[in-house]
Short mmCIF file of C-alpha atoms in Angstrom, two decimals:
data_model
loop_
_atom_site.label_atom_id
_atom_site.label_comp_id
_atom_site.label_asym_id
_atom_site.label_seq_id
_atom_site.Cartn_x
_atom_site.Cartn_y
_atom_site.Cartn_z
CA MET A 1 11.88 -40.45 -11.33
CA ASP A 2 10.60 -38.49 -14.30
CA PHE A 3 7.34 -36.65 -13.55
CA THR A 4 5.62 -33.30 -14.18
CA ILE A 5 3.41 -31.20 -11.91
CA ARG A 6 0.74 -29.11 -13.63
CA ALA A 7 -2.66 -27.46 -13.11
CA ALA A 8 -5.60 -29.86 -13.40
CA THR A 9 -8.00 -29.47 -16.35
CA LEU A 10 -11.57 -30.64 -16.94
CA GLU A 11 -10.23 -33.77 -18.68
CA ASP A 12 -8.39 -34.76 -15.48
CA CYS A 13 -11.61 -35.12 -13.46
CA LYS A 14 -11.93 -38.81 -14.37
CA ASP A 15 -8.49 -39.57 -12.86
CA ILE A 16 -9.04 -37.18 -9.93
CA SER A 17 -12.30 -38.99 -9.17
CA ARG A 18 -10.46 -42.34 -9.32
CA MET A 19 -7.72 -41.14 -6.98
CA ILE A 20 -10.21 -39.51 -4.54
CA LEU A 21 -11.76 -42.96 -4.16
CA GLU A 22 -8.31 -44.53 -3.65
CA LEU A 23 -7.48 -41.95 -0.95
CA ALA A 24 -10.85 -42.51 0.77
CA GLU A 25 -10.21 -46.25 0.76
CA HIS A 26 -6.80 -45.60 2.37
CA GLU A 27 -8.55 -43.51 5.05
CA LYS A 28 -11.12 -46.31 5.38
CA VAL A 29 -14.11 -44.08 4.58
CA SER A 30 -14.92 -44.72 0.90
CA ASP A 31 -18.65 -45.23 1.64
CA GLN A 32 -18.86 -41.52 2.54
CA ILE A 33 -18.25 -40.28 -1.01
CA LYS A 34 -21.27 -38.51 -2.46
CA ILE A 35 -19.44 -36.47 -5.11
CA THR A 36 -19.39 -37.74 -8.70
CA GLN A 37 -17.01 -36.97 -11.55
CA ARG A 38 -19.66 -34.61 -12.93
CA ASP A 39 -19.87 -32.71 -9.61
CA LEU A 40 -16.10 -32.24 -9.67
CA GLU A 41 -16.29 -30.91 -13.23
CA GLN A 42 -18.98 -28.38 -12.29
CA ASP A 43 -17.57 -27.36 -8.92
CA GLY A 44 -13.94 -27.09 -10.01
CA PHE A 45 -14.02 -25.90 -13.58
CA SER A 46 -16.86 -23.41 -13.94
CA LYS A 47 -16.65 -19.61 -13.77
CA ASN A 48 -16.39 -19.49 -9.95
CA PRO A 49 -14.61 -22.68 -8.94
CA PHE A 50 -14.90 -23.94 -5.37
CA PHE A 51 -11.51 -25.58 -5.54
CA HIS A 52 -8.35 -25.84 -7.68
CA GLY A 53 -6.41 -28.96 -8.58
CA ILE A 54 -2.89 -29.94 -9.53
CA ILE A 55 -1.85 -33.24 -11.07
CA ALA A 56 1.38 -35.27 -11.02
CA GLU A 57 1.90 -37.05 -14.32
CA VAL A 58 4.51 -39.59 -15.49
CA PRO A 59 5.50 -40.35 -19.10
CA GLU A 60 3.78 -43.26 -20.88
CA HIS A 61 6.71 -45.67 -20.40
CA LEU A 62 6.51 -45.22 -16.60
CA LYS A 63 2.75 -45.68 -16.32
CA SER A 64 1.19 -47.60 -13.41
CA ARG A 65 0.46 -51.33 -13.39
CA ASP A 66 -3.13 -50.64 -14.48
CA GLY A 67 -2.11 -48.18 -17.19
CA HIS A 68 -2.43 -44.73 -15.53
CA THR A 69 -0.06 -41.81 -16.19
CA LYS A 70 -1.79 -39.45 -13.74
CA VAL A 71 -0.38 -40.75 -10.48
CA GLY A 72 -0.96 -38.06 -7.87
CA TYR A 73 -3.04 -34.95 -7.18
CA SER A 74 -3.75 -32.16 -4.75
CA LEU A 75 -6.98 -30.21 -4.28
CA TYR A 76 -6.76 -26.80 -2.61
CA PHE A 77 -8.73 -23.56 -2.17
CA TYR A 78 -8.25 -20.14 -0.64
CA THR A 79 -9.45 -19.38 2.85
CA TYR A 80 -9.04 -16.49 5.27
CA SER A 81 -7.58 -16.19 8.74
CA SER A 82 -9.04 -13.38 10.81
CA TRP A 83 -5.57 -13.09 12.41
CA LYS A 84 -3.25 -13.32 9.42
CA GLY A 85 -5.36 -12.80 6.33
CA ARG A 86 -5.12 -14.83 3.13
CA ALA A 87 -4.45 -18.53 3.55
CA VAL A 88 -4.46 -21.61 1.35
CA TYR A 89 -6.12 -24.84 2.45
CA MET A 90 -4.84 -28.12 1.06
CA GLU A 91 -7.90 -30.37 1.08
CA ASP A 92 -6.39 -33.50 -0.49
CA LEU A 93 -2.83 -34.68 -1.20
CA TYR A 94 -2.38 -38.13 -2.68
CA VAL A 95 0.21 -40.18 -4.58
CA MET A 96 -0.56 -43.73 -5.77
CA PRO A 97 1.29 -46.27 -3.56
CA GLU A 98 3.55 -47.59 -6.34
CA PHE A 99 4.85 -44.03 -7.01
CA ARG A 100 5.66 -43.05 -3.44
CA GLY A 101 9.12 -42.31 -2.08
CA LYS A 102 10.18 -40.45 -5.26
CA GLY A 103 9.51 -36.86 -4.20
CA ILE A 104 6.15 -36.54 -5.96
CA GLY A 105 4.20 -35.73 -2.77
CA GLN A 106 6.74 -33.11 -1.82
CA ALA A 107 6.60 -31.60 -5.32
CA LEU A 108 2.79 -31.40 -5.23
CA MET A 109 2.91 -29.72 -1.83
CA ALA A 110 5.64 -27.31 -3.00
CA LYS A 111 3.43 -26.33 -5.96
CA VAL A 112 0.45 -25.60 -3.70
CA SER A 113 2.79 -23.50 -1.52
CA GLN A 114 4.09 -21.57 -4.55
CA LEU A 115 0.58 -20.86 -5.80
CA GLY A 116 -0.48 -19.84 -2.31
CA LEU A 117 2.46 -17.48 -1.85
CA ALA A 118 1.83 -15.99 -5.33
CA ALA A 119 -1.77 -15.26 -4.27
CA GLY A 120 -0.52 -13.44 -1.16
CA CYS A 121 -1.16 -16.18 1.39
CA ASN A 122 0.64 -16.31 4.73
CA GLN A 123 -0.10 -19.87 5.68
CA LEU A 124 -1.01 -23.30 4.40
CA ASN A 125 -3.51 -25.32 6.45
CA PHE A 126 -4.75 -28.90 6.19
CA THR A 127 -5.97 -31.75 8.40
CA VAL A 128 -4.46 -35.18 9.01
CA LEU A 129 -5.95 -38.19 10.78
CA ASP A 130 -4.26 -38.92 14.09
CA TRP A 131 -3.56 -42.58 13.22
CA ASN A 132 -1.90 -41.71 9.89
CA LYS A 133 1.67 -41.97 11.22
CA SER A 134 3.48 -41.90 7.85
CA SER A 135 1.63 -38.71 6.80
CA LEU A 136 2.16 -37.07 10.21
CA ASP A 137 5.91 -37.76 9.92
CA PHE A 138 6.05 -36.49 6.31
CA TYR A 139 4.35 -33.20 7.23
CA ARG A 140 6.41 -32.60 10.38
CA LYS A 141 9.52 -33.00 8.21
CA GLN A 142 8.21 -30.19 5.94
CA GLY A 143 8.08 -27.83 8.94
CA CYS A 144 4.35 -28.16 9.74
CA TRP A 145 3.01 -28.13 13.24
CA ASP A 146 -0.07 -29.65 14.82
CA VAL A 147 -2.49 -26.84 15.75
CA THR A 148 -4.89 -29.29 17.41
CA SER A 149 -2.23 -30.73 19.74
CA GLU A 150 -0.40 -27.52 20.49
CA LEU A 151 -3.21 -24.99 20.74
CA GLY A 152 -6.12 -27.33 21.48
CA TYR A 153 -8.25 -26.30 18.53
CA HIS A 154 -10.80 -28.96 17.52
CA CYS A 155 -12.41 -29.26 14.08
CA MET A 156 -16.20 -29.11 14.42
CA ARG A 157 -18.99 -29.88 12.00
CA CYS A 158 -22.72 -29.15 11.78
CA GLU A 159 -24.51 -31.04 8.98
CA GLY A 160 -27.70 -32.76 7.74
CA ASP A 161 -30.64 -32.47 10.18
CA ALA A 162 -28.65 -30.38 12.63
CA LEU A 163 -27.90 -27.81 9.92
CA GLU A 164 -31.54 -27.73 8.80
CA HIS A 165 -32.76 -27.24 12.39
CA LEU A 166 -30.25 -24.49 12.94
CA ALA A 167 -31.50 -22.73 9.82
CA GLN A 168 -35.07 -22.92 11.10
CA GLY A 169 -34.07 -21.55 14.49
CA ASP A 170 -35.12 -24.74 16.33
CA LEU A 171 -33.30 -25.74 19.47
CA MET B 1 -33.33 -5.25 24.78
CA ALA B 2 -33.40 -7.53 21.74
CA ASN B 3 -33.43 -4.57 19.35
CA PHE B 4 -30.79 -5.32 16.76
CA ILE B 5 -30.38 -6.00 13.05
CA LEU B 6 -28.18 -8.41 11.16
CA ARG B 7 -26.84 -7.27 7.80
CA LYS B 8 -24.12 -7.91 5.28
CA ALA B 9 -20.91 -6.07 6.16
CA GLU B 10 -19.99 -3.07 4.02
CA PRO B 11 -16.57 -1.46 3.34
CA LYS B 12 -17.28 1.15 6.04
CA ASP B 13 -17.50 -1.64 8.64
CA VAL B 14 -13.86 -2.80 8.39
CA SER B 15 -12.76 -0.74 11.37
CA ASP B 16 -15.42 -2.36 13.58
CA ILE B 17 -14.70 -5.82 12.14
CA LEU B 18 -11.01 -5.50 13.03
CA ARG B 19 -11.90 -4.25 16.51
CA LEU B 20 -14.14 -7.29 17.09
CA ILE B 21 -11.54 -9.69 15.61
CA LYS B 22 -9.03 -8.36 18.14
CA GLU B 23 -11.53 -8.65 21.01
CA LEU B 24 -12.19 -12.29 20.12
CA ALA B 25 -8.46 -12.98 19.76
CA LYS B 26 -7.86 -11.38 23.16
CA PHE B 27 -10.45 -13.72 24.67
CA GLU B 28 -8.55 -16.65 23.08
CA GLU B 29 -5.32 -15.19 24.49
CA MET B 30 -4.00 -14.76 20.94
CA GLU B 31 -4.22 -10.97 20.57
CA ASP B 32 -0.58 -10.61 19.52
CA GLN B 33 -1.22 -13.05 16.64
CA VAL B 34 -3.49 -10.62 14.78
CA ILE B 35 -1.46 -8.94 12.05
CA LEU B 36 -4.41 -8.23 9.75
CA THR B 37 -5.04 -4.53 8.97
CA GLU B 38 -8.14 -2.58 7.89
CA LYS B 39 -6.54 -2.28 4.45
CA ASP B 40 -6.26 -6.10 4.19
CA LEU B 41 -9.88 -6.51 5.23
CA LEU B 42 -10.98 -3.95 2.65
CA GLU B 43 -9.00 -5.48 -0.23
CA ASP B 44 -9.72 -9.08 0.68
CA GLY B 45 -13.41 -8.75 1.47
CA PHE B 46 -14.75 -6.18 -0.93
CA GLY B 47 -12.80 -6.64 -4.17
CA ASP B 48 -13.69 -8.67 -7.26
CA HIS B 49 -12.96 -12.05 -5.68
CA PRO B 50 -13.61 -11.78 -1.95
CA PHE B 51 -11.67 -14.16 0.28
CA TYR B 52 -14.33 -13.92 2.97
CA HIS B 53 -17.90 -12.79 3.67
CA CYS B 54 -19.07 -11.06 6.81
CA ILE B 55 -22.35 -10.32 8.59
CA VAL B 56 -22.54 -7.77 11.38
CA ALA B 57 -24.98 -7.23 14.25
CA GLU B 58 -25.93 -3.59 14.76
CA VAL B 59 -27.90 -1.93 17.58
CA PRO B 60 -29.62 1.47 17.40
CA LYS B 61 -27.60 4.50 18.58
CA HIS B 62 -29.43 4.75 21.91
CA HIS B 63 -28.27 1.19 22.73
CA GLN B 64 -24.62 1.77 21.83
CA SER B 65 -21.92 0.02 23.87
CA ALA B 66 -20.13 1.55 26.86
CA ASP B 67 -17.41 2.83 24.52
CA GLY B 68 -19.79 4.11 21.88
CA HIS B 69 -20.04 1.27 19.33
CA VAL B 70 -23.17 0.20 17.45
CA ILE B 71 -21.59 -2.78 15.64
CA ILE B 72 -21.59 -5.28 18.52
CA GLY B 73 -21.21 -8.70 16.88
CA PHE B 74 -20.05 -10.34 13.67
CA ALA B 75 -19.45 -13.57 11.81
CA MET B 76 -16.77 -14.08 9.15
CA TYR B 77 -17.19 -17.03 6.79
CA TYR B 78 -16.22 -18.41 3.38
CA PHE B 79 -16.97 -21.40 1.19
CA THR B 80 -14.76 -24.47 1.11
CA TYR B 81 -14.91 -27.87 -0.59
CA ASP B 82 -14.84 -31.47 0.50
CA PRO B 83 -14.26 -33.79 -2.48
CA TRP B 84 -16.45 -36.42 -0.79
CA ILE B 85 -19.50 -34.29 -0.01
CA GLY B 86 -19.08 -31.05 -1.97
CA LYS B 87 -19.54 -27.43 -0.89
CA LEU B 88 -19.18 -26.42 2.73
CA LEU B 89 -19.59 -23.18 4.65
CA TYR B 90 -16.62 -22.50 6.91
CA LEU B 91 -17.20 -20.26 9.90
CA GLU B 92 -13.91 -18.47 10.58
CA ASP B 93 -14.95 -16.10 13.39
CA PHE B 94 -18.16 -15.67 15.37
CA TYR B 95 -18.38 -13.15 18.22
CA VAL B 96 -20.83 -11.01 20.20
CA MET B 97 -19.53 -8.35 22.62
CA LYS B 98 -19.86 -9.43 26.26
CA GLU B 99 -22.38 -6.74 27.24
CA TYR B 100 -24.75 -7.92 24.47
CA ARG B 101 -24.79 -11.62 25.25
CA GLY B 102 -27.82 -13.54 26.45
CA PHE B 103 -30.22 -11.69 24.11
CA GLY B 104 -30.29 -14.28 21.35
CA ILE B 105 -27.99 -12.33 19.02
CA GLY B 106 -25.53 -15.22 18.68
CA SER B 107 -28.35 -17.65 17.94
CA GLU B 108 -29.75 -15.33 15.27
CA ILE B 109 -26.32 -15.01 13.63
CA LEU B 110 -25.90 -18.78 13.58
CA LYS B 111 -29.41 -19.17 12.17
CA LYS B 112 -28.64 -16.69 9.39
CA LEU B 113 -25.40 -18.53 8.57
CA SER B 114 -27.16 -21.88 8.45
CA GLN B 115 -29.80 -20.43 6.15
CA THR B 116 -27.00 -19.16 3.89
CA ALA B 117 -25.41 -22.61 3.96
CA VAL B 118 -28.65 -24.36 3.03
CA ARG B 119 -29.53 -21.76 0.37
CA THR B 120 -26.13 -22.09 -1.32
CA ARG B 121 -26.43 -25.91 -1.25
CA CYS B 122 -23.70 -26.48 1.29
CA ASN B 123 -23.86 -29.87 2.97
CA SER B 124 -22.20 -28.83 6.16
CA MET B 125 -20.90 -25.95 8.21
CA HIS B 126 -17.40 -26.37 9.65
CA PHE B 127 -15.46 -24.36 12.22
CA ILE B 128 -12.85 -24.82 14.94
CA VAL B 129 -13.20 -24.32 18.69
CA ALA B 130 -10.54 -24.35 21.37
CA GLU B 131 -10.98 -27.43 23.57
CA TRP B 132 -10.78 -25.33 26.76
CA ASN B 133 -13.68 -23.14 25.59
CA LYS B 134 -16.37 -25.19 27.36
CA PRO B 135 -19.27 -22.66 27.05
CA SER B 136 -18.77 -22.41 23.27
CA ILE B 137 -18.45 -26.17 22.86
CA GLU B 138 -21.71 -26.62 24.79
CA PHE B 139 -23.38 -23.87 22.71
CA TYR B 140 -22.44 -25.69 19.49
CA LYS B 141 -23.13 -29.25 20.73
CA ARG B 142 -26.64 -28.14 21.83
CA ARG B 143 -27.17 -27.21 18.21
CA GLY B 144 -26.10 -30.60 16.88
CA ALA B 145 -22.43 -29.95 16.10
CA SER B 146 -20.01 -32.86 16.34
CA ASP B 147 -16.36 -32.68 17.33
CA LEU B 148 -14.43 -34.17 14.40
CA SER B 149 -11.12 -34.06 16.23
CA LEU B 150 -12.50 -36.25 19.02
CA GLU B 151 -14.84 -38.43 16.98
CA GLU B 152 -12.81 -39.03 13.84
CA GLY B 153 -9.28 -38.11 14.92
CA TRP B 154 -8.74 -35.14 12.60
CA ARG B 155 -5.89 -32.84 13.61
CA LEU B 156 -5.47 -29.39 12.10
CA PHE B 157 -1.99 -28.65 10.80
CA LYS B 158 -0.36 -25.45 9.70
CA ILE B 159 2.75 -24.32 7.82
CA ASP B 160 3.69 -20.69 8.17
CA LYS B 161 5.19 -18.41 5.51
CA GLN B 162 8.82 -19.02 6.48
CA ASN B 163 8.51 -22.75 5.97
CA LEU B 164 6.38 -22.29 2.83
CA LEU B 165 9.23 -20.30 1.30
CA LYS B 166 11.71 -22.97 2.36
CA MET B 167 9.59 -25.61 0.66
CA THR B 168 9.41 -23.71 -2.60
CA ASP B 169 13.17 -23.03 -2.52
CA GLU B 170 13.92 -26.72 -2.27
CA GLU B 171 12.23 -27.29 -5.62
#
């Protein structure tokens, strides 16, 4: 299949926003989205971006059933491991269902890896839901391993009221 | 004893930061995994685009540790992004030397981090904990943290440099 992988621009935020919603629906949590297209524009494309994006695009004659040429994306940012140093975190990776099985996901992931390596990173990290069998298989095939299963590390979160109380020193 | 200050780390602190990183890694039985050097910490934390931020806990000279240190605790963090809820503060490492525990230093560090999170309009603070580390899990749960791995099924995955290179070669 004919497709290109390139850095996302401000103009892509509309399609990124659309695909974020599609991915959230796939993960069955679309009611949790609080970020708007405008937030993405500000947070990703200002002087100090909080994330970077790459887009998978197909030519006009291969566009999707509902007329889209931007058919996949990945959002990533740089993090730091106190053991290994610079790392890249892949926050989202998504390809529209009708364009799967053509190597687009792999190409997006390869691009994030290239960019990460170029920035001096030693590892790529991301999270996957334990019921998402097709994604788990895809990632294992790429040589990834499950840190949660093998080392017992759990992802924790402190938010909303709990975060506010913590900030005030309440217990 | 409670006589300590919390302050932003400075370039001169990298030696102590690395020492504390290694102590924490030793506690997690991962000491041999730490390949980071003082030079990395200096370049990555105090250049134009820092990969991480750090706060340190310092005691006065007359309260120095058994082996003569005044920097006795630290927290390493950076900002990440969730395309559903926006900016997050990610706590990479958080450690207080054994002989200084039970004086509220850890709580103060966490309070300072939460204040930073709220001030910089982060919606959440994320971190990972090893599932066997019961005292730490209790410490965090008491403060309102939730275990995303258990509650939502998120598993942390990693790809190391060797496999990253393989992935980019296949392109």
